[in-house]
mmCIF file of C-alpha atoms and ligand atoms in Angstrom:
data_model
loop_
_atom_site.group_PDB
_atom_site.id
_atom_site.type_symbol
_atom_site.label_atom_id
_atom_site.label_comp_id
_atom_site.label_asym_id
_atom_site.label_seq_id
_atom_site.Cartn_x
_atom_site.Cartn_y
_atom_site.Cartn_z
ATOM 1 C CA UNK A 1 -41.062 2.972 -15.535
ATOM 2 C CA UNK A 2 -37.811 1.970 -13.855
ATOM 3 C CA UNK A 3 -38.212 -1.020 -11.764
ATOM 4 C CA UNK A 4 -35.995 -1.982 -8.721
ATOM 5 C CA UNK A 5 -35.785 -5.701 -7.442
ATOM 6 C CA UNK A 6 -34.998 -5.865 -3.895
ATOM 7 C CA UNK A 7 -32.724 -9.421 -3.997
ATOM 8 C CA UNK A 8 -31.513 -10.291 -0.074
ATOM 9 C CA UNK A 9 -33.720 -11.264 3.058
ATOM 10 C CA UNK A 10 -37.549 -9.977 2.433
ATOM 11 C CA UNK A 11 -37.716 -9.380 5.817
ATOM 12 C CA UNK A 12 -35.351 -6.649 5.875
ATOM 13 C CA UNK A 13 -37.358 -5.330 2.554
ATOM 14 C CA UNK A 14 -39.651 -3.007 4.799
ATOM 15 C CA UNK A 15 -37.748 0.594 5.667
ATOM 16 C CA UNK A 16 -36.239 -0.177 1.544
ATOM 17 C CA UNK A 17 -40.076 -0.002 0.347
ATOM 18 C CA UNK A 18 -40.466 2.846 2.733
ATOM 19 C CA UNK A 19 -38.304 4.962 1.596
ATOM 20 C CA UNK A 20 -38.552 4.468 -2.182
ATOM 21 C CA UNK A 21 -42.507 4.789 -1.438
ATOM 22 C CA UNK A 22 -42.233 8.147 -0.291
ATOM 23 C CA UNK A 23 -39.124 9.616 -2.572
ATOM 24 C CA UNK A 24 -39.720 7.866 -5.405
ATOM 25 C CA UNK A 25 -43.098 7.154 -6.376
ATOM 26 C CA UNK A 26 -42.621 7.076 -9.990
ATOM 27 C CA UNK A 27 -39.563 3.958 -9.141
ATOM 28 C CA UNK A 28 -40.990 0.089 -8.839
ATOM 29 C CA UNK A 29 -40.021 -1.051 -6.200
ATOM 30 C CA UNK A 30 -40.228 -5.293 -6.198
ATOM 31 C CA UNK A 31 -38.962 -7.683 -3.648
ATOM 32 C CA UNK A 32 -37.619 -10.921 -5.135
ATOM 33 C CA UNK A 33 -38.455 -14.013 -3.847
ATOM 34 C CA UNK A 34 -37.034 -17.759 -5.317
ATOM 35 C CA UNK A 35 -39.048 -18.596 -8.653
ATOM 36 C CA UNK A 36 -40.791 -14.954 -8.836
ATOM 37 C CA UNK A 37 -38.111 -13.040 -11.054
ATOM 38 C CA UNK A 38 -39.310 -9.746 -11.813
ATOM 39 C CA UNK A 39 -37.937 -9.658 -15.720
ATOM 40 C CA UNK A 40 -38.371 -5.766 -16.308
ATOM 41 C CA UNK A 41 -35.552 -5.298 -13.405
ATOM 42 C CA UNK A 42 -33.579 -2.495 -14.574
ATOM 43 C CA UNK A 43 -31.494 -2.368 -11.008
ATOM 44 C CA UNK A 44 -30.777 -4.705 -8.185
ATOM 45 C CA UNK A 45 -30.302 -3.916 -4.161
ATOM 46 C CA UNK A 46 -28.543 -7.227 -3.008
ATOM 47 C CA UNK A 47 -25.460 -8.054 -0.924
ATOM 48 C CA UNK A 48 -24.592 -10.919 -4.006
ATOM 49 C CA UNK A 49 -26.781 -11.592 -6.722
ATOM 50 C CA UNK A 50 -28.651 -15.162 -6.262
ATOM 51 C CA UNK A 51 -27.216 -17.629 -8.734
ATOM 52 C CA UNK A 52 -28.262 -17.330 -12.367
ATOM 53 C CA UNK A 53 -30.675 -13.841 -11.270
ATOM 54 C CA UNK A 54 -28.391 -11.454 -13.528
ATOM 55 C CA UNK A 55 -28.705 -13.962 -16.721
ATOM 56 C CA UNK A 56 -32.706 -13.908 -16.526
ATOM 57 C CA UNK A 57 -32.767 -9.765 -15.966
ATOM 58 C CA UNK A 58 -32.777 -8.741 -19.726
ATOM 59 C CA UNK A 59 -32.900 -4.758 -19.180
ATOM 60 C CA UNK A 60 -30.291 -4.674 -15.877
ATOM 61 C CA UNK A 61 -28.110 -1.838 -16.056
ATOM 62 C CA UNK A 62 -26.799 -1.642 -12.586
ATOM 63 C CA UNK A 63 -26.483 -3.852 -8.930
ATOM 64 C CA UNK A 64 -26.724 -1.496 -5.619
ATOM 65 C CA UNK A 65 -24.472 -3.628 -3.508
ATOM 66 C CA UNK A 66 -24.527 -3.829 0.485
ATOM 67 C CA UNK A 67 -21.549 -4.136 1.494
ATOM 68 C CA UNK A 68 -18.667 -1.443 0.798
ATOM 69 C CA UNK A 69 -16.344 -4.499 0.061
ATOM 70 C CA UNK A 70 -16.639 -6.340 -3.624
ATOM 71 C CA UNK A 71 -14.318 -9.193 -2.412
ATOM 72 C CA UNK A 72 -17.082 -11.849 -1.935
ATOM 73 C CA UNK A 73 -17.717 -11.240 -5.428
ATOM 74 C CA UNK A 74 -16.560 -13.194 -8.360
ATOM 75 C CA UNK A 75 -16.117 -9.601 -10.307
ATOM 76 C CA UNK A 76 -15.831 -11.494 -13.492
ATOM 77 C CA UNK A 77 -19.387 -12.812 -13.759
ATOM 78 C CA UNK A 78 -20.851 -9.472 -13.366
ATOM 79 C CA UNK A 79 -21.626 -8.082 -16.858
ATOM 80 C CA UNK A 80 -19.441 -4.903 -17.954
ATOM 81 C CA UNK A 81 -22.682 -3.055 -19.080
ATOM 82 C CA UNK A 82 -24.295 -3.738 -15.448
ATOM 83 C CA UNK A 83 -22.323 -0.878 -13.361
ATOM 84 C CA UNK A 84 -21.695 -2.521 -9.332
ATOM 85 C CA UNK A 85 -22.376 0.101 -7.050
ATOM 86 C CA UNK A 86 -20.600 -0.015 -3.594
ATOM 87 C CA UNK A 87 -22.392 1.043 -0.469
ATOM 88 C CA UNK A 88 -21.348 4.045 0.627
ATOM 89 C CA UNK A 89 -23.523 5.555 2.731
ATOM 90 C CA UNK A 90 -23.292 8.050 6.587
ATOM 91 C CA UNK A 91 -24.337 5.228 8.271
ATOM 92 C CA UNK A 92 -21.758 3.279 7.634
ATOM 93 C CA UNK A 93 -19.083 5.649 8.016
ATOM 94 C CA UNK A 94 -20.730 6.943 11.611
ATOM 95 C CA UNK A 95 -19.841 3.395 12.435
ATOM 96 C CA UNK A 96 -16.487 3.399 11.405
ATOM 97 C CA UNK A 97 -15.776 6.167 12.928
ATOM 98 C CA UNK A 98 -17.551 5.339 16.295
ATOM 99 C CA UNK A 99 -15.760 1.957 15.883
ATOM 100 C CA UNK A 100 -11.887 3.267 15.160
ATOM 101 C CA UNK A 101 -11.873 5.931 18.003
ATOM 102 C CA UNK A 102 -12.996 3.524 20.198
ATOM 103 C CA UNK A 103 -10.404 1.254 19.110
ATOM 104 C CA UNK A 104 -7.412 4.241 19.112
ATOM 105 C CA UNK A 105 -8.729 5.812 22.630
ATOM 106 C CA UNK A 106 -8.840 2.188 24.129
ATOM 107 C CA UNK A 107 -4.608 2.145 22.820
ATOM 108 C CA UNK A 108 -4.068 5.611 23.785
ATOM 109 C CA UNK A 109 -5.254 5.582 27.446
ATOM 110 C CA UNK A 110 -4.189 1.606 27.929
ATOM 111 C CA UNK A 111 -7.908 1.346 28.447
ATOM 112 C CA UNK A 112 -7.073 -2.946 26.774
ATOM 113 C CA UNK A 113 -4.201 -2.816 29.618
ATOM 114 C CA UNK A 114 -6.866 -1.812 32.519
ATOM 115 C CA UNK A 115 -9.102 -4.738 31.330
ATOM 116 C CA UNK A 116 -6.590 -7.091 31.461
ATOM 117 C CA UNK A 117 -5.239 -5.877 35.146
ATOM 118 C CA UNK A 118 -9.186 -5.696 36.117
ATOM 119 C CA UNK A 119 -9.133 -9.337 35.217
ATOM 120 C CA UNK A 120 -6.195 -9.982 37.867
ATOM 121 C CA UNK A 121 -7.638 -7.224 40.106
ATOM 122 C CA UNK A 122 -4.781 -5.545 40.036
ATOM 123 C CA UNK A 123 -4.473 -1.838 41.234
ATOM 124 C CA UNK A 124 -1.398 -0.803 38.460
ATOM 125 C CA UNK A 125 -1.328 3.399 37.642
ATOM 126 C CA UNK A 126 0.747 4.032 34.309
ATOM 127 C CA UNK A 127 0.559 7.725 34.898
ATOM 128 C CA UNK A 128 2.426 8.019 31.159
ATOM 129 C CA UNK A 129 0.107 5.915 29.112
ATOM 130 C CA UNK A 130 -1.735 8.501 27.689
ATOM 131 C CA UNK A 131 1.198 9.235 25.667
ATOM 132 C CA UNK A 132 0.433 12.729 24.146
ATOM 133 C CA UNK A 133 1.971 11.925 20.721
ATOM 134 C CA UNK A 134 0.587 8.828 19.365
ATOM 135 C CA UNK A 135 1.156 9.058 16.265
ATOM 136 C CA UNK A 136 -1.555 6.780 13.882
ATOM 137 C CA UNK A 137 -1.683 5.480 10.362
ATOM 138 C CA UNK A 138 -4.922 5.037 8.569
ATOM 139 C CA UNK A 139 -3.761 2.133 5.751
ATOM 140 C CA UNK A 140 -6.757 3.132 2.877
ATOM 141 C CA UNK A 141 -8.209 6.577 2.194
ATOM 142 C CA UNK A 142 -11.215 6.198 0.484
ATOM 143 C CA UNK A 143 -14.807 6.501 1.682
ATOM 144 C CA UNK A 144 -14.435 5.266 5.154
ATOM 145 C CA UNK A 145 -10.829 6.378 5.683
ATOM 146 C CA UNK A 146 -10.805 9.564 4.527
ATOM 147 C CA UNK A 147 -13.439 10.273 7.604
ATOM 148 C CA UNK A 148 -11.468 8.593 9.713
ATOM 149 C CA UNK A 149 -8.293 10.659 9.007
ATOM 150 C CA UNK A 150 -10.609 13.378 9.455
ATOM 151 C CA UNK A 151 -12.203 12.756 12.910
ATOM 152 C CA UNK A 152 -9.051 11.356 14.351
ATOM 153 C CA UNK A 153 -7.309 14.741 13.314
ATOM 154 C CA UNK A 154 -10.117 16.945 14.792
ATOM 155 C CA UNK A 155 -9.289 15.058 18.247
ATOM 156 C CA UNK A 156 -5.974 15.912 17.971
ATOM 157 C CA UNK A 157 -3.911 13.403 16.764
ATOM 158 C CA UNK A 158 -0.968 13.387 14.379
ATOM 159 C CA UNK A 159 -2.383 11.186 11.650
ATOM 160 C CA UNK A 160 -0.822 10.257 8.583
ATOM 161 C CA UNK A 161 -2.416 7.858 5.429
ATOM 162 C CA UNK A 162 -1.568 5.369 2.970
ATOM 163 C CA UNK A 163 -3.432 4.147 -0.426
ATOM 164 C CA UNK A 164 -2.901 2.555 -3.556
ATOM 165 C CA UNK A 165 -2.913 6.012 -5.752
ATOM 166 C CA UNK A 166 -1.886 9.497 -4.054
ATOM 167 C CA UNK A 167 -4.077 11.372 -2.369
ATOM 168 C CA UNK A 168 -3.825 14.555 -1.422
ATOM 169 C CA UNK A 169 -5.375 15.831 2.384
ATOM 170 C CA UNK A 170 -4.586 19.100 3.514
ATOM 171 C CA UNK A 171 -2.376 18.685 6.587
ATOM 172 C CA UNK A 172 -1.895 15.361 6.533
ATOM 173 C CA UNK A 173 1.087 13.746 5.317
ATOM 174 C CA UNK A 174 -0.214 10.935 3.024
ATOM 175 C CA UNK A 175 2.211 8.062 0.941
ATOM 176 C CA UNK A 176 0.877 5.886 -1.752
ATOM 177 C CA UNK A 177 2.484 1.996 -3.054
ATOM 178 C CA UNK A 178 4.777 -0.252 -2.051
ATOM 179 C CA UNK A 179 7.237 2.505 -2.055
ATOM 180 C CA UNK A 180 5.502 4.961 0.409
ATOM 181 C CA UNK A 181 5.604 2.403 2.963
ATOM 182 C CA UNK A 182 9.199 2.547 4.260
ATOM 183 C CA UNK A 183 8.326 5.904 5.207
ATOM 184 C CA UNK A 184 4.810 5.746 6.561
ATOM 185 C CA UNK A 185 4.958 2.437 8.559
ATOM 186 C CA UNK A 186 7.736 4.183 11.300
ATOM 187 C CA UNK A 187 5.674 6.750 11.649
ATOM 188 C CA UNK A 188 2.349 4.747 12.557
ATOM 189 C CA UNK A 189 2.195 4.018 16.424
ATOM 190 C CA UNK A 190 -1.392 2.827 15.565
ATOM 191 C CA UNK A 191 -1.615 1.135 12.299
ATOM 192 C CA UNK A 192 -5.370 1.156 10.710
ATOM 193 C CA UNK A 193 -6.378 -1.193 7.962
ATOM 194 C CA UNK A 194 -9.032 0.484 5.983
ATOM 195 C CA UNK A 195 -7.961 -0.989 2.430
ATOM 196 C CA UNK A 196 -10.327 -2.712 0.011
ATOM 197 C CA UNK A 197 -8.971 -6.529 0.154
ATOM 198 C CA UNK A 198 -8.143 -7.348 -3.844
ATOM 199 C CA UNK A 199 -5.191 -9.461 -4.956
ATOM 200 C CA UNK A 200 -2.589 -7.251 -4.378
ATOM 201 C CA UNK A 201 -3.840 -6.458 -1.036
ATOM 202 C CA UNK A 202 -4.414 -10.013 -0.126
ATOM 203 C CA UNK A 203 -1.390 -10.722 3.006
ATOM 204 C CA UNK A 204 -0.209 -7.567 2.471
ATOM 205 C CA UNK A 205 0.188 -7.142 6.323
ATOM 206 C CA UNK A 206 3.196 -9.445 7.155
ATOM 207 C CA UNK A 207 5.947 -9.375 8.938
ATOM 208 C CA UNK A 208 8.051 -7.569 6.974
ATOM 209 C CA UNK A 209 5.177 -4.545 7.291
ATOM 210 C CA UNK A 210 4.474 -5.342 10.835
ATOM 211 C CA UNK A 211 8.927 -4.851 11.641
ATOM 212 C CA UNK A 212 8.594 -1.614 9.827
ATOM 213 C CA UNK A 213 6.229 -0.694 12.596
ATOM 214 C CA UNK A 214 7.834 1.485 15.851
ATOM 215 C CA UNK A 215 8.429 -1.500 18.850
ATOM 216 C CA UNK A 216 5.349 -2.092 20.186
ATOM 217 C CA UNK A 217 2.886 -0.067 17.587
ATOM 218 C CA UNK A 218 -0.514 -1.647 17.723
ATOM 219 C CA UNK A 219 -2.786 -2.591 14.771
ATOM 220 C CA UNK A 220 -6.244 -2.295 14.307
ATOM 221 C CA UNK A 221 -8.037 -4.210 11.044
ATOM 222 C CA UNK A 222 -11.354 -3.525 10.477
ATOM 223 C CA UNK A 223 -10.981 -3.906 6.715
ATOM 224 C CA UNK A 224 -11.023 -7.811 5.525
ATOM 225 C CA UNK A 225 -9.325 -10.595 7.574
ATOM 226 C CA UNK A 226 -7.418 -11.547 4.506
ATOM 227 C CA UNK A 227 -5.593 -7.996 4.140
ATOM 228 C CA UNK A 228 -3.217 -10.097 7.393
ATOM 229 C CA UNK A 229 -0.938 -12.895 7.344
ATOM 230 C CA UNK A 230 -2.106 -14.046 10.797
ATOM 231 C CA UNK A 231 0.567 -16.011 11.759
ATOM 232 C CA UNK A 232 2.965 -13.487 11.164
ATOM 233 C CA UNK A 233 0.786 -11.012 13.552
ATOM 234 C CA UNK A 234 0.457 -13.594 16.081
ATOM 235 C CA UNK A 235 4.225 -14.016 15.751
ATOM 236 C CA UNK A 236 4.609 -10.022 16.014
ATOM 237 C CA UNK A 237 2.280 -10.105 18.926
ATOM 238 C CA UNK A 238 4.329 -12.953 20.782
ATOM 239 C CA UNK A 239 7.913 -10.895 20.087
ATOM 240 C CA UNK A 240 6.562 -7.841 21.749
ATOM 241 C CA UNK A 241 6.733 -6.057 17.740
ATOM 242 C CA UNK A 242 2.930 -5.537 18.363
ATOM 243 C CA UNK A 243 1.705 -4.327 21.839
ATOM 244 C CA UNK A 244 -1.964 -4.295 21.216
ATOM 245 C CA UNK A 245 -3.922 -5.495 18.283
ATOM 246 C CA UNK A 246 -8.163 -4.563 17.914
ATOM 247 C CA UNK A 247 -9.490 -7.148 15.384
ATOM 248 C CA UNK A 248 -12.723 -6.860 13.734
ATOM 249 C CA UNK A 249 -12.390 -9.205 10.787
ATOM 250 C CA UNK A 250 -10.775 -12.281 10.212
ATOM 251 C CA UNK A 251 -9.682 -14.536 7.393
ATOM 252 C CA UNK A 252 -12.156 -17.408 8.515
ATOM 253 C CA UNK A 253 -15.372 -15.956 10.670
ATOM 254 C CA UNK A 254 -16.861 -16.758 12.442
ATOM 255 C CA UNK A 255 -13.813 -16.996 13.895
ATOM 256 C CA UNK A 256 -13.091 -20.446 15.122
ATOM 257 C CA UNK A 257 -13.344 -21.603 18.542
ATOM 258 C CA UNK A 258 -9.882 -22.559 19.350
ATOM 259 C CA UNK A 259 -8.062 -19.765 17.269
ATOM 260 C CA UNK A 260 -5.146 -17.693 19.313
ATOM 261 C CA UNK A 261 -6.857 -14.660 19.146
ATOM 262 C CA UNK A 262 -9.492 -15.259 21.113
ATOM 263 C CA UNK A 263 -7.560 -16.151 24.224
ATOM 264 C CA UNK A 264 -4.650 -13.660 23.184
ATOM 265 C CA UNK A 265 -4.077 -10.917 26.133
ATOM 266 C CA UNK A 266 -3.629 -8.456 23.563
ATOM 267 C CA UNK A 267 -6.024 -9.227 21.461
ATOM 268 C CA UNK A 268 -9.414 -7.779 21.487
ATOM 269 C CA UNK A 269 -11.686 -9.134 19.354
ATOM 270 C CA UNK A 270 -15.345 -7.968 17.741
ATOM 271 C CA UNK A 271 -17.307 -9.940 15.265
ATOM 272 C CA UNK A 272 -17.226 -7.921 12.353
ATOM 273 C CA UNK A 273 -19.308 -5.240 13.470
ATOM 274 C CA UNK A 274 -17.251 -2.159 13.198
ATOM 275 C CA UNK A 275 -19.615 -1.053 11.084
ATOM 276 C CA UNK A 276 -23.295 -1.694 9.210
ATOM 277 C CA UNK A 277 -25.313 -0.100 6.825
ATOM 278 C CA UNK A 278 -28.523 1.495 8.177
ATOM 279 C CA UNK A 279 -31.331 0.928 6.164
ATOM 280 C CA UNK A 280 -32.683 4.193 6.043
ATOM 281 C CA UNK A 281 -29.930 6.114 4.924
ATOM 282 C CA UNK A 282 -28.623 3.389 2.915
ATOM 283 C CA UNK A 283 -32.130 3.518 0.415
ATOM 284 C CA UNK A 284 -32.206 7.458 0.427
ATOM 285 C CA UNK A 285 -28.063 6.600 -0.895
ATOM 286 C CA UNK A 286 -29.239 4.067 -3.646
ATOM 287 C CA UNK A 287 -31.824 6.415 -4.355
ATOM 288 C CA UNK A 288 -29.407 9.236 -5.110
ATOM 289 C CA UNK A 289 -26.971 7.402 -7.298
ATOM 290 C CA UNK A 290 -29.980 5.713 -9.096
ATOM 291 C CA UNK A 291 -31.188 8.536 -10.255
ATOM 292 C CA UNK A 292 -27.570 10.429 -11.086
ATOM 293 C CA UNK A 293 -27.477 6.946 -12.915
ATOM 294 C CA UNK A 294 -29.943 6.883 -14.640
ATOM 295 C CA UNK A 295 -29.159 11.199 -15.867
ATOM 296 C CA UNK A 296 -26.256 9.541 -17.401
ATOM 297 C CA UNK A 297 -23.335 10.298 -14.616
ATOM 298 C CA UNK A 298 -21.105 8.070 -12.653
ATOM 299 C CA UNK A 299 -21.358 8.148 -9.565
ATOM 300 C CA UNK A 300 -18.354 7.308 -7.474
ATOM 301 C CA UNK A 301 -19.441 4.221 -5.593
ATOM 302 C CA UNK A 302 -19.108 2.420 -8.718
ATOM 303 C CA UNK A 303 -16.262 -0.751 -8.769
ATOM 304 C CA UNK A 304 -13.580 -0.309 -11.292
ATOM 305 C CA UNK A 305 -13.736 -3.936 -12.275
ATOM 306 C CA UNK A 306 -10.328 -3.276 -13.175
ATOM 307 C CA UNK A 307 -8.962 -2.172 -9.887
ATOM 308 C CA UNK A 308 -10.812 -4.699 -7.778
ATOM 309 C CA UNK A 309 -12.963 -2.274 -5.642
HETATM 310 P P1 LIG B 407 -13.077 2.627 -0.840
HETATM 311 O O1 LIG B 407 -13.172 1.809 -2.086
HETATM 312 O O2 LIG B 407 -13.713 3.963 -0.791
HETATM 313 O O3 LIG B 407 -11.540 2.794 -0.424
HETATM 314 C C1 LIG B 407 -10.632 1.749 -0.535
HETATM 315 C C2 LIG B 407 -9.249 2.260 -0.194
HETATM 316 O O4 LIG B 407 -8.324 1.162 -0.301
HETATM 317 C C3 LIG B 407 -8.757 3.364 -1.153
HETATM 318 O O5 LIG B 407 -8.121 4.393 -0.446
HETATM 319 C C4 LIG B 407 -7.761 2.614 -2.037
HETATM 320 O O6 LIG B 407 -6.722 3.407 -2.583
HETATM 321 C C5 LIG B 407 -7.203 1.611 -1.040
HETATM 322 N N1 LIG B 407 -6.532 0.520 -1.751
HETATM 323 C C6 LIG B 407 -7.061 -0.368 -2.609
HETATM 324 N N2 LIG B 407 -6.108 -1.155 -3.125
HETATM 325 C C7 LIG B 407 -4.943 -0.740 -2.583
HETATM 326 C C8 LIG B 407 -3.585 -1.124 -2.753
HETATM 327 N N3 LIG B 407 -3.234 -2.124 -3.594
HETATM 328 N N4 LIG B 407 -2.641 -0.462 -2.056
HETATM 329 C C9 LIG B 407 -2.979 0.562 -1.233
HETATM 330 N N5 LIG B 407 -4.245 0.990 -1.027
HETATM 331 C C10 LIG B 407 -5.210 0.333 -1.708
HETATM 332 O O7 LIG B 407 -13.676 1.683 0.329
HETATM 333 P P2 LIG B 407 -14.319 2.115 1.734
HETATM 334 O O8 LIG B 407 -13.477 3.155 2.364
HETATM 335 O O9 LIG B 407 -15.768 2.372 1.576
HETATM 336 O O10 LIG B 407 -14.180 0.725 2.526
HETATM 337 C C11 LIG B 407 -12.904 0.154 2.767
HETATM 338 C C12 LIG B 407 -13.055 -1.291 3.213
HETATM 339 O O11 LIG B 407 -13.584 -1.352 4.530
HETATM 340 C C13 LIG B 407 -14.052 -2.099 2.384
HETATM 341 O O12 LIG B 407 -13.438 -2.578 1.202
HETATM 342 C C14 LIG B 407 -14.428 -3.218 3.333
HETATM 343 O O13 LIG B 407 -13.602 -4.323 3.117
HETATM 344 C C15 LIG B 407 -14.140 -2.643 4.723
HETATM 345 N N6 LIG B 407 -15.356 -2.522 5.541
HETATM 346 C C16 LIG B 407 -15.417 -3.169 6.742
HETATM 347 C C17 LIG B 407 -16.529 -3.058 7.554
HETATM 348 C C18 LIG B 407 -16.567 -3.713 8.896
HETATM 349 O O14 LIG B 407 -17.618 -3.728 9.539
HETATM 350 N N7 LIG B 407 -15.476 -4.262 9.396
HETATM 351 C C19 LIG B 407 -17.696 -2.261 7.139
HETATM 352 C C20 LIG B 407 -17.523 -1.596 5.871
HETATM 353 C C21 LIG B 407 -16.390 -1.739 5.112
HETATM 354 P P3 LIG B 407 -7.040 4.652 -3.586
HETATM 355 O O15 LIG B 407 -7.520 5.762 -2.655
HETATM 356 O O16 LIG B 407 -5.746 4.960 -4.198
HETATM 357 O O17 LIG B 407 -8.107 4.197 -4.530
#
């Protein structure tokens, strides 16, 4: 019998049990609490293994993570034979979606602008805001920004996209590397940051990226708060470089009290929740790649420990 150990907050356990209940009776499904290991674990659901859990789990072959992001993780003290599965699920990329159009309409029509004059009650009509070509560039293509590219597109805007390795989407011009970016940053009146956060993307954001940018482009992160150099965005902001920036994550959160952002005028700031898993859809997800797993494929939510993500 495989056996599943359900390793994060018991109390979210329930629509997990649910759903493995009903689609997979022949699956154990366990929920791990301190000192009860369940040793015949063969896969764990968790957002990061407790300490010392993988050592005492003799037969684990694979860790459903979470999160879509690995960087919390010390990659390293996972075992090569125990494959890391990202999440990856609709849920989660409804949300993005949801979350990024809000964030490129709210540019687009100067909805952040309105707020501000609302603020002031001041009655100011920019007749021209809605510019009809904003242009935007989604920084990451992979689960999440390949839909984004997609739903941005089908509302009509000119969209290109960036990534580590090429990829190819019909219509859309796309750049890869350090190299692609002298010609995808000018293009970008909204820049997106959809990247996986590893070491090479780690303050890749900085001023030099941020002056490639068209005068007063705005930026939207809702990838890690590390992918920015912060001070060089606040500087950006303050020089007029960046008109408008939509922050969902941050390099500390919660983000602290007196930090610039929050009193920034054009800054808008969530608290990294552009996007969450939901439960249901998330199991019948695990459930799908366990059991490509365990017919011997590879399914692609797992890390490259080699890449980072
Ligand atoms: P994927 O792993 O599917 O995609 C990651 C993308 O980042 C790929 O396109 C990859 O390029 C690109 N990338 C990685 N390294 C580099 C690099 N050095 N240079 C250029 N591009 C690079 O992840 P998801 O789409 O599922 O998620 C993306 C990120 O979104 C997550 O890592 C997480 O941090 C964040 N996230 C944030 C949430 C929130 O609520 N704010 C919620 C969920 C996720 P390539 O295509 O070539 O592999």
């Amino acid at each position: 019998v495989t056996s599943i150990l359900f390793a994060h907050d018991p109390k979210s356990a329930g629509p997990w049990r649910s759903v493995f209940q009903e689609n997979a009776p022949d699956i154990s499904f366990n929920v791990w609490e301190e000192g009860t290991d369940c040793p015949e674990t063969d896969y764990l659901i968790t957002w990061k293994p407790p300490a010392g859990l993988i050592s005492r789990l003799p037969r684990l072959r694979g860790i459903f993570l979470l999160s879509a992001g690995v960087d919390h993780l010390a990659l390293p003290d996972i075992p090569r034979g125990v494959d890391l599965f990202r999440m990856s699920e609709p849920g989660l990329v409804n949300g993005m979606v949801e979350y990024v159009t809000f964030a490129v309409l709210g540019i687009h029509r100067g909805m952040f602008r309105y707020a501000r004059q609302q603020a002031s009650h001041s009655w100011k009509r920019d007749r021209d805001a809605a510019s009809p070509v904003t242009r935007i560039g989604v920084m990451g293509l992979g689960a999440l920004g390949s839909a984004v590219v997609a739903s941005l597109r089908s509302q009509g805007f000119a969209v290109s996209g960036w990534s580590r390795t090429k990829r190819e989407i019909a219509g859309v011009p796309t750049y890869c590397g350090r190299e692609g970016l002298g010609d995808f940053l000018p293009g970008a009146d909204i820049l997106i940051s959809l990247v996986a956060l590893t070491p090479q993307t780690r303050g890749l954001v900085d001023a030099s990226m941020l002056a490639q940018l068209p005068r007063g482009a705005a930026f939207v992160n809702v990838a890690r708060g590390d992918v920015v150099n912060e001070n060089d965005l606040l500087a950006a902001l303050a020089s007029g470089q960046i008109g408008q920036a939509v922050l969902d994550v941050f390099a500390t959160e919660p983000l602290p009290p007196d930090h610039p952002f929050w009193s920034h005028p054009n800054v808008f700031v969530t608290p990294h929740v552009a996007s969450v898993f939901q439960p249901e859809t998330a199991a019948m997800a695990v459930l799908e790649n366990l059991r490509a797993h365990l017919a011997g494929a590879r399914p692609a939510a797992i890390v490259d420990h080699d890449r980072g993500y």
